[in-house]
Coordinates of C-alpha atoms in Angstrom, one line a residue:
W1165 CA 112.8 103.3 87.1
S1166 CA 116.0 101.7 88.5
Y1167 CA 117.2 103.0 91.8
A1168 CA 119.4 102.3 94.9
E1169 CA 118.4 102.7 98.6
T1170 CA 119.7 102.0 102.0
F1171 CA 118.8 98.7 103.7
S1172 CA 117.3 100.8 106.5
D1173 CA 115.0 102.6 104.1
Y1174 CA 114.0 99.3 102.6
M1175 CA 113.1 97.8 106.0
K1176 CA 111.1 100.9 107.0
E1177 CA 109.0 100.6 103.8
S1178 CA 108.5 96.9 104.4
E1179 CA 107.2 97.6 107.9
Q1180 CA 105.1 100.6 106.7
E1181 CA 107.1 103.0 108.7
E1182 CA 107.6 106.6 107.8
S1183 CA 108.6 109.9 109.5
G1184 CA 107.4 113.5 109.1
F1185 CA 103.8 114.6 108.5
G1186 CA 102.4 112.2 105.9
C1187 CA 100.7 114.6 103.6
Y1188 CA 101.8 115.2 100.0
F1189 CA 101.4 117.9 97.4
N1190 CA 101.1 117.6 93.6
R1191 CA 103.3 120.4 92.3
T1192 CA 101.0 122.9 94.1
T1193 CA 100.3 123.9 97.7
I1194 CA 97.2 121.8 97.7
I1195 CA 97.2 118.5 99.6
H1196 CA 96.3 115.7 97.3
F1197 CA 97.3 112.6 99.3
I1198 CA 97.4 111.9 103.0
E1199 CA 98.8 108.7 104.4
I1200 CA 96.4 106.6 106.6
G1201 CA 97.5 106.8 110.2
S1202 CA 99.9 109.8 109.7
P1203 CA 100.2 113.0 111.8
C1204 CA 98.4 114.8 109.0
E1205 CA 95.4 112.6 109.2
S1206 CA 95.4 112.6 113.0
A1207 CA 95.6 116.4 113.1
G1208 CA 92.5 116.7 110.8
L1209 CA 94.1 117.9 107.6
K1210 CA 92.1 116.9 104.5
R1211 CA 92.7 116.3 100.8
G1212 CA 92.0 119.6 99.1
D1213 CA 93.4 121.8 101.9
E1214 CA 95.7 124.5 100.6
L1215 CA 98.7 125.1 102.9
I1216 CA 99.5 128.8 102.9
K1217 CA 101.4 129.3 106.2
I1218 CA 103.7 127.4 108.5
N1219 CA 104.1 128.9 112.0
N1220 CA 102.7 132.2 110.7
K1221 CA 105.1 132.5 107.8
E1222 CA 104.5 131.8 104.1
A1223 CA 104.6 128.1 103.4
T1224 CA 107.5 127.1 101.0
S1225 CA 109.0 123.8 100.2
E1226 CA 112.0 124.8 102.4
S1227 CA 109.9 125.7 105.4
F1228 CA 107.8 122.6 105.0
W1229 CA 110.9 120.4 104.8
K1230 CA 112.3 122.1 107.9
A1231 CA 109.2 121.5 109.9
K1232 CA 108.7 118.0 108.6
T1233 CA 112.2 116.9 109.7
N1234 CA 111.9 118.5 113.2
D1235 CA 110.5 115.4 114.9
G1236 CA 108.5 116.0 118.0
V1237 CA 108.3 119.8 117.6
E1238 CA 104.8 121.1 117.0
S1239 CA 104.0 123.4 114.1
I1240 CA 100.9 125.3 113.1
F1241 CA 99.7 124.9 109.6
T1242 CA 97.4 127.6 108.2
V1243 CA 95.2 126.1 105.4
I1244 CA 92.4 127.4 103.3
R1245 CA 89.3 125.1 103.5
D1246 CA 85.9 126.1 102.2
N1247 CA 87.2 129.7 101.6
K1248 CA 88.2 130.0 105.3
N1249 CA 91.6 130.2 106.9
I1250 CA 92.1 127.4 109.5
D1251 CA 95.0 126.9 111.9
I1252 CA 95.9 123.3 112.7
K1253 CA 98.4 122.1 115.2
I1254 CA 100.6 119.2 113.9
T1255 CA 103.7 117.4 115.2
P1256 CA 106.0 115.4 112.9
S1257 CA 106.9 112.0 114.2
V1258 CA 107.9 108.5 113.3
Y1259 CA 104.7 106.6 112.6
N1260 CA 103.3 103.4 111.1
Y1261 CA 100.8 103.9 108.3
K1262 CA 98.2 101.7 106.7
V1263 CA 97.8 101.4 102.9
S1264 CA 94.1 100.7 102.6
K1265 CA 90.6 101.6 103.7
N1266 CA 87.5 99.7 102.7
Y1267 CA 83.8 100.6 102.4
V1268 CA 80.5 99.2 101.2
F1269 CA 78.0 101.5 99.5
T1270 CA 74.4 100.6 98.8
S1271 CA 72.4 102.3 96.1
S1272 CA 68.7 103.2 96.1
S1273 CA 68.3 100.5 93.5
G1274 CA 69.6 97.9 96.0
K1275 CA 73.1 97.3 94.6
K1276 CA 76.0 96.8 97.1
V1277 CA 79.4 98.1 95.9
G1278 CA 82.6 97.3 97.6
Y1279 CA 85.2 100.1 97.5
L1280 CA 88.9 99.5 98.4
I1281 CA 91.4 102.4 98.6
Y1282 CA 94.7 100.6 98.2
N1283 CA 97.9 102.8 98.2
G1284 CA 100.8 100.3 98.0
F1285 CA 101.7 96.7 97.6
S1286 CA 103.6 96.4 100.9
A1287 CA 104.7 93.3 102.6
L1288 CA 102.3 93.8 105.5
S1289 CA 99.3 94.6 103.5
S1290 CA 97.9 91.1 103.2
V1291 CA 96.3 91.6 106.6
E1292 CA 94.5 94.7 105.3
I1293 CA 93.5 93.0 102.1
D1294 CA 92.0 90.1 104.1
E1295 CA 90.1 92.5 106.3
A1296 CA 88.7 94.2 103.2
F1297 CA 87.6 91.1 101.4
T1298 CA 86.1 89.5 104.5
N1299 CA 83.9 92.6 104.8
F1300 CA 83.0 92.5 101.1
K1301 CA 82.2 88.8 101.4
N1302 CA 80.1 89.3 104.5
Q1303 CA 78.2 92.1 102.8
N1304 CA 77.7 90.0 99.6
I1305 CA 78.7 92.9 97.3
D1306 CA 77.5 93.0 93.7
E1307 CA 80.3 95.2 92.3
L1308 CA 83.9 96.1 93.2
I1309 CA 85.8 99.4 92.8
L1310 CA 89.6 99.5 93.5
D1311 CA 91.1 102.9 94.0
L1312 CA 94.7 102.7 92.7
R1313 CA 95.1 106.3 91.7
Y1314 CA 98.1 106.9 94.0
N1315 CA 99.4 103.3 94.0
G1316 CA 102.8 103.2 92.3
G1317 CA 103.3 99.5 92.9
G1318 CA 105.4 97.4 95.2
L1319 CA 105.9 93.7 95.8
V1320 CA 104.8 91.4 93.0
Y1321 CA 103.7 88.6 95.4
M1322 CA 101.3 91.1 97.0
A1323 CA 99.8 91.8 93.5
Q1324 CA 99.3 88.0 93.2
Y1325 CA 97.6 87.9 96.6
L1326 CA 95.2 90.7 95.6
L1327 CA 94.4 89.0 92.3
D1328 CA 93.6 85.8 94.2
K1329 CA 91.0 87.6 96.3
I1330 CA 89.4 89.2 93.3
A1331 CA 89.2 86.3 90.8
S1332 CA 90.2 82.9 92.3
F1333 CA 86.6 82.1 93.2
N1334 CA 85.9 81.4 89.5
F1335 CA 89.3 81.0 88.0
E1336 CA 91.3 78.9 90.5
G1337 CA 94.3 77.3 88.7
D1338 CA 94.2 79.6 85.7
V1339 CA 97.2 81.7 84.8
Q1340 CA 97.3 85.2 86.3
Y1341 CA 100.4 86.4 84.5
T1342 CA 103.8 85.2 83.2
I1343 CA 107.1 86.6 84.4
N1344 CA 110.0 86.6 81.9
S1345 CA 113.3 87.4 83.6
K1346 CA 117.0 87.4 82.8
D1347 CA 120.0 86.9 84.9
I1348 CA 123.7 86.1 84.6
K1349 CA 124.7 82.6 85.8
N1350 CA 128.2 81.2 85.4
G1351 CA 129.0 84.0 83.1
K1352 CA 126.1 83.4 80.8
L1353 CA 122.8 85.3 80.2
V1354 CA 120.0 83.0 81.2
S1355 CA 116.3 83.6 80.5
T1356 CA 113.6 82.1 82.6
K1357 CA 109.8 82.0 82.4
E1358 CA 107.5 81.5 85.4
E1359 CA 103.7 81.4 85.6
S1360 CA 101.6 82.7 88.5
V1361 CA 98.2 81.0 88.9
F1362 CA 95.1 81.9 90.8
K1363 CA 94.9 80.3 94.3
K1364 CA 92.3 80.4 97.0
H1365 CA 93.3 81.6 100.4
G1366 CA 90.8 81.3 103.2
N1367 CA 87.1 81.8 102.5
N1368 CA 86.9 85.5 101.6
N1369 CA 87.4 85.2 97.8
I1370 CA 84.5 87.0 96.1
D1371 CA 82.3 86.0 93.2
I1372 CA 82.2 89.0 90.7
S1373 CA 82.2 89.3 87.0
R1374 CA 83.3 93.0 86.7
V1375 CA 85.8 95.3 88.5
F1376 CA 86.4 99.0 88.3
F1377 CA 89.7 100.6 88.8
L1378 CA 90.3 104.3 89.6
T1379 CA 93.6 105.3 88.0
S1380 CA 96.0 108.2 87.3
E1381 CA 99.5 108.7 85.9
N1382 CA 100.6 107.6 89.3
T1383 CA 99.1 104.1 88.9
A1384 CA 102.1 102.0 88.0
S1385 CA 103.9 98.7 88.1
A1386 CA 102.2 96.1 90.3
S1387 CA 98.9 98.1 90.0
E1388 CA 99.0 97.9 86.3
L1389 CA 100.0 94.2 86.6
V1390 CA 96.8 93.5 88.6
I1391 CA 94.6 95.4 86.0
N1392 CA 96.2 93.7 83.0
S1393 CA 96.1 90.2 84.6
L1394 CA 92.3 90.5 85.1
K1395 CA 91.4 91.5 81.6
P1396 CA 91.3 87.9 80.2
Y1397 CA 88.8 86.9 82.9
L1398 CA 86.7 89.8 84.1
D1399 CA 85.0 92.9 82.6
V1400 CA 87.6 95.5 83.6
K1401 CA 86.8 99.2 83.5
L1402 CA 89.2 102.0 84.1
I1403 CA 88.0 105.4 85.4
G1404 CA 90.2 108.5 85.6
S1405 CA 93.3 109.0 83.5
R1406 CA 95.8 106.8 81.6
T1407 CA 98.1 104.8 83.9
H1408 CA 101.9 105.3 84.1
G1409 CA 103.0 102.5 81.8
K1410 CA 105.5 100.2 83.6
P1411 CA 105.0 96.6 82.5
V1412 CA 108.4 95.6 83.9
G1413 CA 109.9 94.9 87.3
M1414 CA 113.0 94.7 89.3
T1415 CA 114.9 92.3 91.6
G1416 CA 116.8 93.8 94.5
R1417 CA 120.4 93.0 94.9
Y1418 CA 122.9 94.0 97.7
I1419 CA 125.7 96.4 96.9
S1420 CA 126.9 96.0 100.5
S1421 CA 125.4 95.1 103.8
N1422 CA 124.0 98.7 103.9
Y1423 CA 122.7 99.3 100.3
L1424 CA 120.5 97.6 97.7
Y1425 CA 120.0 98.4 94.1
W1426 CA 117.1 97.6 91.9
L1427 CA 117.5 97.2 88.1
I1428 CA 114.9 96.2 85.5
D1429 CA 115.3 92.5 84.9
L1430 CA 111.8 91.1 84.2
S1431 CA 108.7 91.7 82.2
M1432 CA 105.1 90.5 82.8
K1433 CA 102.4 89.5 80.4
N1434 CA 98.8 88.4 81.1
A1435 CA 97.2 85.0 80.1
D1436 CA 96.5 86.3 76.6
G1437 CA 100.2 87.3 76.1
N1438 CA 99.5 91.1 76.4
G1439 CA 101.9 93.2 78.4
D1440 CA 103.6 95.9 76.3
Y1441 CA 101.7 98.8 77.8
F1442 CA 104.7 101.2 78.0
S1443 CA 102.4 104.1 77.1
G1444 CA 100.1 103.2 80.0
L1445 CA 96.6 101.5 80.1
S1446 CA 93.9 103.6 78.6
V1447 CA 90.7 104.5 80.5
D1448 CA 87.0 103.8 79.7
C1449 CA 85.8 107.0 81.2
D1450 CA 88.2 110.0 81.2
V1451 CA 87.8 111.9 84.4
T1452 CA 90.0 114.6 86.0
D1453 CA 90.7 114.3 89.7
T1454 CA 90.0 117.8 91.0
V1455 CA 91.0 116.9 94.6
S1456 CA 87.9 118.8 95.8
L1457 CA 86.4 116.0 97.8
Q1458 CA 87.6 113.2 100.0
R1459 CA 88.2 109.8 98.3
D1460 CA 85.4 108.0 100.2
D1461 CA 82.8 110.6 99.2
P1462 CA 80.3 109.1 96.7
K1463 CA 80.3 112.6 95.0
E1464 CA 84.1 112.6 94.5
D1465 CA 85.0 112.8 90.8
L1466 CA 86.4 109.4 90.1
L1467 CA 84.3 107.4 92.6
H1468 CA 81.1 109.1 91.4
E1469 CA 82.0 108.2 87.8
A1470 CA 82.4 104.5 88.7
L1471 CA 79.1 104.5 90.7
Y1472 CA 77.3 106.2 87.8
Y1473 CA 78.6 103.6 85.4
I1474 CA 77.4 100.8 87.6
E1475 CA 73.9 102.2 87.6
N1476 CA 73.7 103.3 83.9
E1477 CA 76.3 101.1 82.1
W1478 CA 77.9 104.2 80.4
C1479 CA 80.1 107.1 81.3
S1480 CA 78.3 110.1 82.9
N1481 CA 79.5 112.8 80.5
G1482 CA 78.8 115.4 83.2
R1483 CA 75.5 113.9 84.4
K1484 CA 75.2 113.3 88.2
L1485 CA 73.5 110.8 90.5
S1486 CA 71.4 112.4 93.2
D1487 CA 73.4 113.1 96.4
D1488 CA 71.6 110.4 98.3
F1489 CA 71.6 107.7 95.6
Y1490 CA 74.4 105.9 97.3
T1491 CA 74.6 105.5 101.1
F1492 CA 77.5 104.1 103.2
V1493 CA 77.0 100.8 104.9
N1494 CA 78.7 101.1 108.3
F1495 CA 80.1 97.7 109.4
L1496 CA 82.9 99.2 111.4
D1497 CA 83.6 98.9 115.1
I1498 CA 85.9 101.9 115.8
D1499 CA 86.4 101.3 119.5
G1500 CA 86.7 97.5 119.3
D1501 CA 83.9 96.9 121.8
G1502 CA 82.2 94.2 119.8
I1503 CA 79.3 96.6 118.8
L1504 CA 79.1 97.8 115.2
N1505 CA 79.1 101.6 114.9
S1506 CA 75.7 101.4 113.3
E1507 CA 74.4 100.0 116.6
D1508 CA 76.8 101.7 119.1
D1509 CA 75.6 104.9 120.9
D1510 CA 79.2 105.9 121.5
D1511 CA 81.3 104.8 118.6
D1512 CA 84.7 106.0 119.9
N1513 CA 84.0 105.1 123.5
D1514 CA 85.0 108.6 124.8
G1515 CA 82.0 108.9 127.1
V1516 CA 80.2 111.3 124.9
L1517 CA 77.1 110.0 123.1
D1518 CA 77.3 110.1 119.3
V1519 CA 74.3 112.4 119.1
N1520 CA 76.2 115.0 121.2
D1521 CA 79.7 114.3 119.7
S1522 CA 81.0 116.4 116.8
F1523 CA 83.6 113.7 116.2
P1524 CA 81.9 110.4 117.0
E1525 CA 84.7 108.3 115.6
D1526 CA 87.6 110.2 117.2
P1527 CA 88.1 109.5 121.0
S1528 CA 90.4 112.6 121.3
E1529 CA 87.7 115.1 120.2
S1530 CA 84.1 115.7 120.9
I1531 CA 83.5 119.5 120.6
D1532 CA 83.9 121.9 117.7
T1533 CA 82.8 125.3 118.9
D1534 CA 83.2 127.2 115.6
N1535 CA 82.1 124.3 113.4
D1536 CA 85.2 124.5 111.2
G1537 CA 85.7 120.7 111.2
I1538 CA 88.6 120.8 113.7
G1539 CA 88.0 119.7 117.3
N1540 CA 88.7 122.1 120.1
N1541 CA 91.7 120.0 121.4
T1542 CA 93.4 120.4 118.0
D1543 CA 92.1 123.9 117.0
T1544 CA 94.3 126.8 117.9
D1545 CA 91.4 129.2 117.7
D1546 CA 88.3 127.5 119.0
D1547 CA 85.9 130.3 118.4
N1548 CA 87.4 131.4 115.1
D1549 CA 87.6 135.1 116.1
G1550 CA 91.1 135.5 114.8
V1551 CA 92.7 135.4 118.3
L1552 CA 94.7 132.3 119.2
D1553 CA 93.3 130.5 122.2
S1554 CA 96.6 131.0 124.0
E1555 CA 96.0 134.8 123.8
D1556 CA 92.2 134.7 124.2
F1557 CA 90.7 135.2 127.6
Y1558 CA 87.4 133.9 126.2
P1559 CA 88.4 131.2 123.7
L1560 CA 84.9 129.9 123.3
D1561 CA 83.2 133.2 122.7
S1562 CA 83.8 134.8 119.3
N1563 CA 82.4 138.2 120.6
C1564 CA 85.0 138.5 123.3
S1565 CA 88.8 138.0 123.6
K1566 CA 90.2 140.6 126.0
Q1567 CA 90.2 140.4 129.8
N1568 CA 87.0 141.9 131.3
Q1569 CA 85.5 142.2 127.9
G1570 CA 83.1 139.4 128.4
D1571 CA 80.7 138.4 131.2
G1572 CA 83.2 136.1 132.8
S1573 CA 81.1 133.0 132.2
F1574 CA 84.0 131.2 130.5

């Protein structure tokens, strides 16, 4: 767990800055995680896409790395999606990413469920947390689901901030967790003990009695701290797979002006004194993440399991809710015009009405000739006839591609 890094890398992470593509693979060629606001997301790549070619050559870790580090130079990814080969243009760059997305789902039984995807406890994420819990408060949610399946941790004080939003409404002043740390002062080993308590910040703390966490082996450190700290106070349910098992933390120290090192020097326990979960935190419903659907889809493996439990009070064991049992409550205002998307005729303000827009929330796209999920501005083969648009005299007619082959209407 201990590591060293450059001060430059530390600052980039603190400012949520990254370079490259922003999509990640889990020991396969299938994309399992896409950073929010990354070139991968902007280009239209999706979780579950299988990358098979880069610039018309077989995709390998070496070719991916070469393309990723070639900032500003466009590449073409060929991916398999829904059993079809799709070409997607993508340009690596330096970008700032977000660590969260939030949604509210409502069930046919009338329950409102807040859903927060939270990917990292970064220094800037308090703004995103506030945005999410303001939405949850305004929507008067009944249940809360936190998706921490890819959250490996981060800053402890951000874990404290998230805990405050979840439980300070009913437990203000109670102990969240205790930090036991060791340091050398004046040549002697000194042990210290410090308690963190629930505090209210603003007026967006929510009143709930239960919380669901979507977890995996990548759920670690600060994520596990949040889960463990809530157990003495709320009904905590874990969905997915056993967490990583890191009930300890590190304090950064300078090696020089250019380098920091992080060594394990503290441990955390909850208000009941529990915290030795080195084997990870066990789940209530064991579910495999097949990466077959997007994380905000109510039918997605882990999210569906949590929604099923909310409705039935037990694990699904393979049973399914009807596809339309949960619907998305749209409280977003994509174009920032003061009109909620649910009431806006042109969500992205691109001049194309939503009813005629194949991408109503993307101002850079509105047409998808071949219905492959990729807008014509991004798609390298708009009509999906196997001929690149740059070589196609009729790029919007799948029946024609050569000069004088069509009727000239294009």
